[in-house]
Amino acid sequence: MSMLTHTDDQGRASMVDVGEKDITRREAKAEGYITMNPETLALVAENGLKKGDVLAVARIAGIQAAKQCSHLVPLCHPLMLNFIGVEFQLEKDKNRIRIETCCRLSGKTGVEIEALTAASVAALTIYDMCKAVDKTMSIEGIRVLEKSGGRSGHYQAVDDGR
């Protein structure tokens, strides 16, 4: 296993110096799920909640979150993202919404944290907009699906049938 990159020789938190890295095209995809009662999922699908279009608001929240990563995660570099995508799949057979995010840039550091943050905040927004009708919701399975670019190369998560 490799050494942690965000600590110095004394084990103190430290921001990674990416100044000497090459600029490459980098992309990361992440996913997460929010499970809810079937009636709640139907309300989301029918746009029947008083707070408005849940998925439209969650998409915007995810995009905003990816852009704010360096303000939320202490050692995260501020990045000039070229693309942020947030998509939803209503999985009625599992009473949940699958969230998939994608972040891209040409830069010196990866975008995994941005993709993960977008998925997390999109899920939190769905929770917030639905909590008045469903207190039993759960957020789970937030993970990196794939990343490319940079020295560490390509990574793809194993399909575990979630």
Short mmCIF file of N, CA and C in Angstrom, two decimals:
data_model
loop_
_atom_site.label_atom_id
_atom_site.label_comp_id
_atom_site.label_asym_id
_atom_site.label_seq_id
_atom_site.Cartn_x
_atom_site.Cartn_y
_atom_site.Cartn_z
N MET A 1 0.84 -1.18 0.00
CA MET A 1 0.00 0.00 0.00
C MET A 1 0.88 1.24 0.00
N SER A 2 0.46 2.27 -0.73
CA SER A 2 1.26 3.48 -0.84
C SER A 2 1.08 4.36 0.39
N MET A 3 2.00 5.28 0.54
CA MET A 3 1.94 6.24 1.65
C MET A 3 0.81 7.23 1.42
N LEU A 4 0.27 7.76 2.51
CA LEU A 4 -0.76 8.79 2.39
C LEU A 4 -0.15 10.03 1.75
N THR A 5 -0.90 10.67 0.87
CA THR A 5 -0.36 11.82 0.14
C THR A 5 -0.63 13.16 0.83
N HIS A 6 -1.53 13.18 1.79
CA HIS A 6 -1.90 14.45 2.41
C HIS A 6 -1.30 14.64 3.81
N THR A 7 -0.14 14.01 4.03
CA THR A 7 0.59 14.22 5.28
C THR A 7 2.04 14.50 4.96
N ASP A 8 2.69 15.30 5.82
CA ASP A 8 4.11 15.57 5.61
C ASP A 8 4.95 14.54 6.35
N ASP A 9 6.26 14.74 6.41
CA ASP A 9 7.18 13.78 7.03
C ASP A 9 6.89 13.55 8.51
N GLN A 10 6.26 14.51 9.16
CA GLN A 10 5.92 14.38 10.59
C GLN A 10 4.48 13.89 10.80
N GLY A 11 3.79 13.56 9.73
CA GLY A 11 2.43 13.07 9.86
C GLY A 11 1.37 14.16 9.96
N ARG A 12 1.76 15.40 9.73
CA ARG A 12 0.79 16.51 9.80
C ARG A 12 0.07 16.66 8.48
N ALA A 13 -1.18 17.12 8.55
CA ALA A 13 -1.96 17.36 7.34
C ALA A 13 -1.24 18.37 6.45
N SER A 14 -1.24 18.08 5.16
CA SER A 14 -0.53 18.94 4.21
C SER A 14 -1.20 18.85 2.85
N MET A 15 -1.33 19.98 2.19
CA MET A 15 -1.89 19.98 0.83
C MET A 15 -0.82 19.51 -0.13
N VAL A 16 -1.17 18.62 -1.03
CA VAL A 16 -0.24 18.07 -2.01
C VAL A 16 0.18 19.17 -2.98
N ASP A 17 1.48 19.25 -3.26
CA ASP A 17 1.99 20.20 -4.25
C ASP A 17 1.89 19.55 -5.62
N VAL A 18 0.99 20.06 -6.46
CA VAL A 18 0.80 19.49 -7.79
C VAL A 18 1.49 20.33 -8.87
N GLY A 19 2.30 21.27 -8.46
CA GLY A 19 2.92 22.21 -9.40
C GLY A 19 3.75 21.57 -10.48
N GLU A 20 4.39 20.45 -10.20
CA GLU A 20 5.26 19.80 -11.19
C GLU A 20 4.54 18.73 -12.02
N LYS A 21 3.28 18.48 -11.71
CA LYS A 21 2.53 17.46 -12.46
C LYS A 21 2.16 17.98 -13.84
N ASP A 22 1.99 17.03 -14.76
CA ASP A 22 1.56 17.38 -16.10
C ASP A 22 0.06 17.64 -16.13
N ILE A 23 -0.33 18.53 -17.02
CA ILE A 23 -1.76 18.77 -17.24
C ILE A 23 -2.26 17.65 -18.16
N THR A 24 -3.26 16.93 -17.70
CA THR A 24 -3.87 15.87 -18.49
C THR A 24 -5.39 15.98 -18.38
N ARG A 25 -6.06 15.35 -19.31
CA ARG A 25 -7.53 15.28 -19.23
C ARG A 25 -7.86 14.27 -18.13
N ARG A 26 -8.70 14.67 -17.20
CA ARG A 26 -9.06 13.83 -16.07
C ARG A 26 -10.58 13.77 -15.96
N GLU A 27 -11.04 12.58 -15.62
CA GLU A 27 -12.49 12.37 -15.49
C GLU A 27 -12.74 11.41 -14.34
N ALA A 28 -13.82 11.65 -13.61
CA ALA A 28 -14.24 10.73 -12.56
C ALA A 28 -15.76 10.62 -12.59
N LYS A 29 -16.22 9.39 -12.34
CA LYS A 29 -17.66 9.12 -12.22
C LYS A 29 -17.89 8.53 -10.84
N ALA A 30 -19.00 8.92 -10.23
CA ALA A 30 -19.37 8.40 -8.90
C ALA A 30 -20.85 8.07 -8.91
N GLU A 31 -21.25 7.28 -7.93
CA GLU A 31 -22.66 6.95 -7.78
C GLU A 31 -23.05 6.95 -6.32
N GLY A 32 -24.34 7.01 -6.10
CA GLY A 32 -24.92 6.90 -4.77
C GLY A 32 -26.40 6.57 -4.92
N TYR A 33 -26.99 6.14 -3.83
CA TYR A 33 -28.40 5.74 -3.85
C TYR A 33 -29.13 6.37 -2.68
N ILE A 34 -30.39 6.69 -2.90
CA ILE A 34 -31.26 7.07 -1.80
C ILE A 34 -32.50 6.19 -1.89
N THR A 35 -32.71 5.43 -0.82
CA THR A 35 -33.83 4.50 -0.75
C THR A 35 -34.95 5.16 0.04
N MET A 36 -36.19 4.91 -0.40
CA MET A 36 -37.34 5.56 0.22
C MET A 36 -38.57 4.67 0.09
N ASN A 37 -39.64 5.08 0.74
CA ASN A 37 -40.89 4.35 0.61
C ASN A 37 -41.39 4.42 -0.84
N PRO A 38 -42.08 3.40 -1.32
CA PRO A 38 -42.59 3.42 -2.70
C PRO A 38 -43.49 4.63 -2.98
N GLU A 39 -44.26 5.05 -1.99
CA GLU A 39 -45.15 6.20 -2.17
C GLU A 39 -44.34 7.49 -2.38
N THR A 40 -43.22 7.59 -1.69
CA THR A 40 -42.36 8.76 -1.85
C THR A 40 -41.73 8.77 -3.23
N LEU A 41 -41.25 7.61 -3.66
CA LEU A 41 -40.67 7.51 -5.00
C LEU A 41 -41.69 7.89 -6.07
N ALA A 42 -42.93 7.48 -5.87
CA ALA A 42 -44.00 7.84 -6.82
C ALA A 42 -44.23 9.35 -6.84
N LEU A 43 -44.18 9.98 -5.68
CA LEU A 43 -44.33 11.44 -5.62
C LEU A 43 -43.20 12.14 -6.36
N VAL A 44 -41.98 11.64 -6.20
CA VAL A 44 -40.84 12.22 -6.92
C VAL A 44 -41.05 12.05 -8.42
N ALA A 45 -41.44 10.86 -8.84
CA ALA A 45 -41.64 10.57 -10.27
C ALA A 45 -42.74 11.44 -10.88
N GLU A 46 -43.78 11.70 -10.09
CA GLU A 46 -44.94 12.48 -10.57
C GLU A 46 -44.78 13.97 -10.32
N ASN A 47 -43.64 14.37 -9.76
CA ASN A 47 -43.40 15.77 -9.39
C ASN A 47 -44.52 16.28 -8.49
N GLY A 48 -44.87 15.44 -7.49
CA GLY A 48 -46.00 15.73 -6.63
C GLY A 48 -45.67 16.26 -5.25
N LEU A 49 -44.44 16.67 -5.02
CA LEU A 49 -44.07 17.20 -3.71
C LEU A 49 -44.22 18.72 -3.69
N LYS A 50 -44.63 19.25 -2.55
CA LYS A 50 -44.87 20.69 -2.42
C LYS A 50 -43.63 21.53 -2.67
N LYS A 51 -42.45 20.97 -2.37
CA LYS A 51 -41.23 21.75 -2.53
C LYS A 51 -40.80 21.91 -3.99
N GLY A 52 -41.44 21.20 -4.91
CA GLY A 52 -41.13 21.39 -6.33
C GLY A 52 -40.48 20.17 -6.96
N ASP A 53 -39.82 20.39 -8.08
CA ASP A 53 -39.19 19.34 -8.88
C ASP A 53 -37.92 18.85 -8.17
N VAL A 54 -38.05 17.75 -7.47
CA VAL A 54 -36.98 17.22 -6.63
C VAL A 54 -35.71 16.97 -7.44
N LEU A 55 -35.84 16.31 -8.56
CA LEU A 55 -34.64 15.93 -9.31
C LEU A 55 -33.97 17.12 -9.98
N ALA A 56 -34.74 18.10 -10.41
CA ALA A 56 -34.14 19.31 -10.99
C ALA A 56 -33.34 20.06 -9.93
N VAL A 57 -33.90 20.19 -8.75
CA VAL A 57 -33.20 20.89 -7.66
C VAL A 57 -31.96 20.09 -7.23
N ALA A 58 -32.10 18.77 -7.13
CA ALA A 58 -30.96 17.93 -6.73
C ALA A 58 -29.84 17.98 -7.77
N ARG A 59 -30.19 18.07 -9.05
CA ARG A 59 -29.17 18.18 -10.10
C ARG A 59 -28.37 19.47 -9.92
N ILE A 60 -29.07 20.57 -9.72
CA ILE A 60 -28.39 21.86 -9.52
C ILE A 60 -27.54 21.82 -8.26
N ALA A 61 -28.06 21.23 -7.20
CA ALA A 61 -27.30 21.13 -5.95
C ALA A 61 -26.03 20.32 -6.15
N GLY A 62 -26.11 19.22 -6.88
CA GLY A 62 -24.92 18.41 -7.15
C GLY A 62 -23.88 19.18 -7.94
N ILE A 63 -24.33 19.91 -8.94
CA ILE A 63 -23.40 20.72 -9.74
C ILE A 63 -22.74 21.79 -8.88
N GLN A 64 -23.53 22.48 -8.08
CA GLN A 64 -22.96 23.50 -7.19
C GLN A 64 -21.97 22.89 -6.21
N ALA A 65 -22.29 21.73 -5.68
CA ALA A 65 -21.41 21.07 -4.71
C ALA A 65 -20.06 20.73 -5.32
N ALA A 66 -20.06 20.19 -6.53
CA ALA A 66 -18.79 19.86 -7.19
C ALA A 66 -17.93 21.11 -7.34
N LYS A 67 -18.55 22.23 -7.65
CA LYS A 67 -17.81 23.48 -7.83
C LYS A 67 -17.27 24.02 -6.51
N GLN A 68 -17.84 23.59 -5.39
CA GLN A 68 -17.45 24.12 -4.08
C GLN A 68 -16.54 23.19 -3.27
N CYS A 69 -16.06 22.14 -3.87
CA CYS A 69 -15.28 21.12 -3.13
C CYS A 69 -14.15 21.69 -2.28
N SER A 70 -13.39 22.60 -2.84
CA SER A 70 -12.23 23.11 -2.09
C SER A 70 -12.65 23.91 -0.87
N HIS A 71 -13.90 24.34 -0.81
CA HIS A 71 -14.43 25.02 0.38
C HIS A 71 -14.95 24.03 1.41
N LEU A 72 -15.28 22.82 0.97
CA LEU A 72 -15.88 21.81 1.85
C LEU A 72 -14.86 20.79 2.37
N VAL A 73 -13.93 20.40 1.53
CA VAL A 73 -12.94 19.38 1.88
C VAL A 73 -11.61 20.10 2.07
N PRO A 74 -11.09 20.13 3.28
CA PRO A 74 -9.97 21.02 3.63
C PRO A 74 -8.74 20.96 2.72
N LEU A 75 -8.30 19.81 2.27
CA LEU A 75 -7.06 19.74 1.50
C LEU A 75 -7.29 19.55 0.00
N CYS A 76 -8.51 19.80 -0.43
CA CYS A 76 -8.88 19.65 -1.83
C CYS A 76 -8.47 20.91 -2.61
N HIS A 77 -7.84 20.71 -3.76
CA HIS A 77 -7.44 21.85 -4.60
C HIS A 77 -8.65 22.49 -5.28
N PRO A 78 -8.66 23.81 -5.41
CA PRO A 78 -9.71 24.44 -6.21
C PRO A 78 -9.46 24.11 -7.68
N LEU A 79 -10.50 23.66 -8.37
CA LEU A 79 -10.34 23.20 -9.75
C LEU A 79 -11.23 23.97 -10.71
N MET A 80 -10.75 24.10 -11.92
CA MET A 80 -11.53 24.70 -13.01
C MET A 80 -12.18 23.56 -13.80
N LEU A 81 -13.34 23.14 -13.36
CA LEU A 81 -14.02 22.01 -13.99
C LEU A 81 -14.56 22.41 -15.36
N ASN A 82 -14.40 21.49 -16.32
CA ASN A 82 -14.93 21.71 -17.67
C ASN A 82 -16.35 21.18 -17.81
N PHE A 83 -16.68 20.17 -17.02
CA PHE A 83 -18.00 19.54 -17.13
C PHE A 83 -18.38 18.92 -15.80
N ILE A 84 -19.65 19.06 -15.44
CA ILE A 84 -20.23 18.38 -14.29
C ILE A 84 -21.59 17.85 -14.75
N GLY A 85 -21.77 16.54 -14.63
CA GLY A 85 -23.04 15.94 -14.98
C GLY A 85 -23.64 15.22 -13.78
N VAL A 86 -24.93 15.33 -13.61
CA VAL A 86 -25.66 14.65 -12.54
C VAL A 86 -26.91 14.04 -13.16
N GLU A 87 -26.99 12.71 -13.10
CA GLU A 87 -28.11 12.00 -13.70
C GLU A 87 -28.80 11.11 -12.65
N PHE A 88 -30.07 10.84 -12.87
CA PHE A 88 -30.87 10.04 -11.94
C PHE A 88 -31.57 8.91 -12.67
N GLN A 89 -31.66 7.78 -11.98
CA GLN A 89 -32.47 6.65 -12.46
C GLN A 89 -33.39 6.25 -11.33
N LEU A 90 -34.68 6.26 -11.58
CA LEU A 90 -35.64 5.79 -10.59
C LEU A 90 -35.72 4.28 -10.70
N GLU A 91 -35.32 3.59 -9.66
CA GLU A 91 -35.33 2.13 -9.63
C GLU A 91 -36.52 1.69 -8.77
N LYS A 92 -37.68 1.63 -9.40
CA LYS A 92 -38.92 1.35 -8.68
C LYS A 92 -38.92 -0.03 -8.03
N ASP A 93 -38.25 -1.00 -8.66
CA ASP A 93 -38.20 -2.35 -8.10
C ASP A 93 -37.39 -2.41 -6.80
N LYS A 94 -36.54 -1.40 -6.56
CA LYS A 94 -35.72 -1.36 -5.34
C LYS A 94 -36.08 -0.17 -4.44
N ASN A 95 -37.13 0.56 -4.82
CA ASN A 95 -37.59 1.73 -4.05
C ASN A 95 -36.47 2.73 -3.79
N ARG A 96 -35.75 3.06 -4.86
CA ARG A 96 -34.63 3.98 -4.68
C ARG A 96 -34.36 4.77 -5.95
N ILE A 97 -33.56 5.79 -5.76
CA ILE A 97 -33.07 6.60 -6.86
C ILE A 97 -31.56 6.41 -6.92
N ARG A 98 -31.06 6.07 -8.09
CA ARG A 98 -29.62 5.96 -8.32
C ARG A 98 -29.14 7.30 -8.86
N ILE A 99 -28.07 7.79 -8.30
CA ILE A 99 -27.48 9.06 -8.71
C ILE A 99 -26.12 8.74 -9.32
N GLU A 100 -25.88 9.22 -10.53
CA GLU A 100 -24.56 9.07 -11.13
C GLU A 100 -24.04 10.44 -11.53
N THR A 101 -22.80 10.72 -11.16
CA THR A 101 -22.20 12.00 -11.46
C THR A 101 -20.93 11.81 -12.29
N CYS A 102 -20.58 12.83 -13.00
CA CYS A 102 -19.36 12.82 -13.81
C CYS A 102 -18.74 14.21 -13.74
N CYS A 103 -17.44 14.27 -13.49
CA CYS A 103 -16.71 15.53 -13.50
C CYS A 103 -15.50 15.38 -14.41
N ARG A 104 -15.22 16.43 -15.20
CA ARG A 104 -14.08 16.42 -16.11
C ARG A 104 -13.35 17.75 -16.08
N LEU A 105 -12.05 17.66 -16.35
CA LEU A 105 -11.23 18.85 -16.51
C LEU A 105 -9.95 18.47 -17.22
N SER A 106 -9.20 19.49 -17.61
CA SER A 106 -7.81 19.32 -18.02
C SER A 106 -7.01 20.00 -16.92
N GLY A 107 -6.25 19.20 -16.17
CA GLY A 107 -5.56 19.79 -15.03
C GLY A 107 -4.50 18.88 -14.46
N LYS A 108 -4.03 19.25 -13.26
CA LYS A 108 -2.92 18.58 -12.62
C LYS A 108 -3.32 17.66 -11.49
N THR A 109 -4.61 17.59 -11.19
CA THR A 109 -5.07 16.72 -10.11
C THR A 109 -6.45 16.17 -10.46
N GLY A 110 -6.78 15.05 -9.84
CA GLY A 110 -8.01 14.33 -10.18
C GLY A 110 -9.27 15.00 -9.68
N VAL A 111 -10.40 14.44 -10.12
CA VAL A 111 -11.71 15.02 -9.83
C VAL A 111 -12.63 14.04 -9.10
N GLU A 112 -12.04 13.03 -8.45
CA GLU A 112 -12.86 12.05 -7.74
C GLU A 112 -13.67 12.69 -6.61
N ILE A 113 -13.05 13.58 -5.84
CA ILE A 113 -13.75 14.20 -4.71
C ILE A 113 -14.91 15.05 -5.21
N GLU A 114 -14.72 15.71 -6.33
CA GLU A 114 -15.81 16.51 -6.89
C GLU A 114 -16.99 15.63 -7.31
N ALA A 115 -16.70 14.51 -7.95
CA ALA A 115 -17.78 13.60 -8.36
C ALA A 115 -18.49 13.00 -7.15
N LEU A 116 -17.72 12.62 -6.14
CA LEU A 116 -18.31 12.06 -4.91
C LEU A 116 -19.15 13.10 -4.18
N THR A 117 -18.66 14.33 -4.13
CA THR A 117 -19.40 15.40 -3.45
C THR A 117 -20.69 15.71 -4.19
N ALA A 118 -20.64 15.72 -5.51
CA ALA A 118 -21.85 15.96 -6.29
C ALA A 118 -22.90 14.90 -6.00
N ALA A 119 -22.49 13.63 -5.95
CA ALA A 119 -23.44 12.54 -5.66
C ALA A 119 -24.00 12.67 -4.25
N SER A 120 -23.13 12.98 -3.30
CA SER A 120 -23.55 13.10 -1.90
C SER A 120 -24.55 14.23 -1.70
N VAL A 121 -24.25 15.39 -2.25
CA VAL A 121 -25.13 16.54 -2.05
C VAL A 121 -26.43 16.39 -2.84
N ALA A 122 -26.38 15.77 -3.99
CA ALA A 122 -27.63 15.48 -4.72
C ALA A 122 -28.52 14.58 -3.86
N ALA A 123 -27.93 13.55 -3.25
CA ALA A 123 -28.71 12.66 -2.37
C ALA A 123 -29.25 13.41 -1.16
N LEU A 124 -28.43 14.24 -0.56
CA LEU A 124 -28.89 15.03 0.60
C LEU A 124 -30.03 15.97 0.22
N THR A 125 -29.97 16.52 -0.97
CA THR A 125 -31.03 17.42 -1.43
C THR A 125 -32.33 16.67 -1.63
N ILE A 126 -32.24 15.48 -2.21
CA ILE A 126 -33.45 14.65 -2.35
C ILE A 126 -34.02 14.36 -0.97
N TYR A 127 -33.16 13.99 -0.03
CA TYR A 127 -33.62 13.73 1.34
C TYR A 127 -34.33 14.96 1.90
N ASP A 128 -33.70 16.11 1.77
CA ASP A 128 -34.27 17.34 2.32
C ASP A 128 -35.63 17.65 1.71
N MET A 129 -35.76 17.45 0.42
CA MET A 129 -37.02 17.78 -0.24
C MET A 129 -38.13 16.77 0.04
N CYS A 130 -37.76 15.56 0.45
CA CYS A 130 -38.76 14.51 0.69
C CYS A 130 -39.00 14.20 2.16
N LYS A 131 -38.22 14.78 3.05
CA LYS A 131 -38.29 14.39 4.46
C LYS A 131 -39.64 14.65 5.12
N ALA A 132 -40.40 15.59 4.60
CA ALA A 132 -41.72 15.87 5.18
C ALA A 132 -42.68 14.70 5.01
N VAL A 133 -42.47 13.88 3.98
CA VAL A 133 -43.37 12.76 3.74
C VAL A 133 -42.73 11.41 4.04
N ASP A 134 -41.40 11.38 4.26
CA ASP A 134 -40.73 10.09 4.48
C ASP A 134 -39.48 10.29 5.35
N LYS A 135 -39.60 9.88 6.59
CA LYS A 135 -38.46 10.00 7.53
C LYS A 135 -37.57 8.76 7.49
N THR A 136 -37.95 7.75 6.73
CA THR A 136 -37.22 6.47 6.73
C THR A 136 -36.15 6.38 5.64
N MET A 137 -35.98 7.41 4.84
CA MET A 137 -35.03 7.35 3.73
C MET A 137 -33.61 7.08 4.21
N SER A 138 -32.82 6.43 3.35
CA SER A 138 -31.41 6.21 3.67
C SER A 138 -30.57 6.46 2.43
N ILE A 139 -29.41 7.01 2.68
CA ILE A 139 -28.43 7.29 1.63
C ILE A 139 -27.32 6.27 1.77
N GLU A 140 -26.95 5.65 0.67
CA GLU A 140 -25.94 4.59 0.75
C GLU A 140 -25.20 4.41 -0.57
N GLY A 141 -24.14 3.64 -0.52
CA GLY A 141 -23.43 3.21 -1.72
C GLY A 141 -22.69 4.30 -2.47
N ILE A 142 -22.32 5.37 -1.79
CA ILE A 142 -21.58 6.42 -2.49
C ILE A 142 -20.16 5.95 -2.71
N ARG A 143 -19.75 5.93 -4.00
CA ARG A 143 -18.42 5.42 -4.34
C ARG A 143 -17.99 5.93 -5.70
N VAL A 144 -16.69 5.85 -5.94
CA VAL A 144 -16.13 6.17 -7.26
C VAL A 144 -16.38 4.97 -8.16
N LEU A 145 -16.96 5.22 -9.31
CA LEU A 145 -17.19 4.18 -10.31
C LEU A 145 -16.00 4.03 -11.24
N GLU A 146 -15.43 5.17 -11.60
CA GLU A 146 -14.35 5.15 -12.59
C GLU A 146 -13.59 6.47 -12.51
N LYS A 147 -12.29 6.38 -12.77
CA LYS A 147 -11.48 7.59 -12.90
C LYS A 147 -10.42 7.35 -13.95
N SER A 148 -10.06 8.42 -14.64
CA SER A 148 -9.02 8.31 -15.64
C SER A 148 -8.20 9.59 -15.66
N GLY A 149 -7.00 9.47 -16.20
CA GLY A 149 -6.08 10.60 -16.29
C GLY A 149 -5.09 10.62 -15.15
N GLY A 150 -3.98 11.25 -15.38
CA GLY A 150 -2.96 11.37 -14.35
C GLY A 150 -2.06 10.16 -14.25
N ARG A 151 -1.11 10.26 -13.33
CA ARG A 151 -0.10 9.22 -13.16
C ARG A 151 -0.65 7.88 -12.70
N SER A 152 -1.69 7.90 -11.88
CA SER A 152 -2.19 6.63 -11.34
C SER A 152 -3.01 5.85 -12.36
N GLY A 153 -3.31 6.48 -13.51
CA GLY A 153 -3.96 5.76 -14.59
C GLY A 153 -5.46 5.56 -14.41
N HIS A 154 -5.95 4.52 -15.04
CA HIS A 154 -7.38 4.25 -15.09
C HIS A 154 -7.80 3.33 -13.95
N TYR A 155 -8.93 3.65 -13.34
CA TYR A 155 -9.52 2.81 -12.30
C TYR A 155 -10.99 2.61 -12.67
N GLN A 156 -11.46 1.40 -12.52
CA GLN A 156 -12.89 1.11 -12.70
C GLN A 156 -13.34 0.18 -11.59
N ALA A 157 -14.41 0.56 -10.91
CA ALA A 157 -14.95 -0.25 -9.82
C ALA A 157 -15.47 -1.56 -10.37
N VAL A 158 -15.40 -2.57 -9.55
CA VAL A 158 -15.96 -3.88 -9.90
C VAL A 158 -17.47 -3.78 -9.80
N ASP A 159 -18.17 -4.28 -10.81
CA ASP A 159 -19.63 -4.30 -10.77
C ASP A 159 -20.07 -5.34 -9.74
N ASP A 160 -20.60 -4.86 -8.63
CA ASP A 160 -20.99 -5.78 -7.55
C ASP A 160 -22.51 -5.99 -7.49
N GLY A 161 -23.20 -5.60 -8.56
CA GLY A 161 -24.63 -5.87 -8.64
C GLY A 161 -25.50 -5.04 -7.73
N ARG A 162 -25.00 -3.90 -7.30
CA ARG A 162 -25.79 -3.05 -6.40
C ARG A 162 -27.09 -2.80 -7.04
#
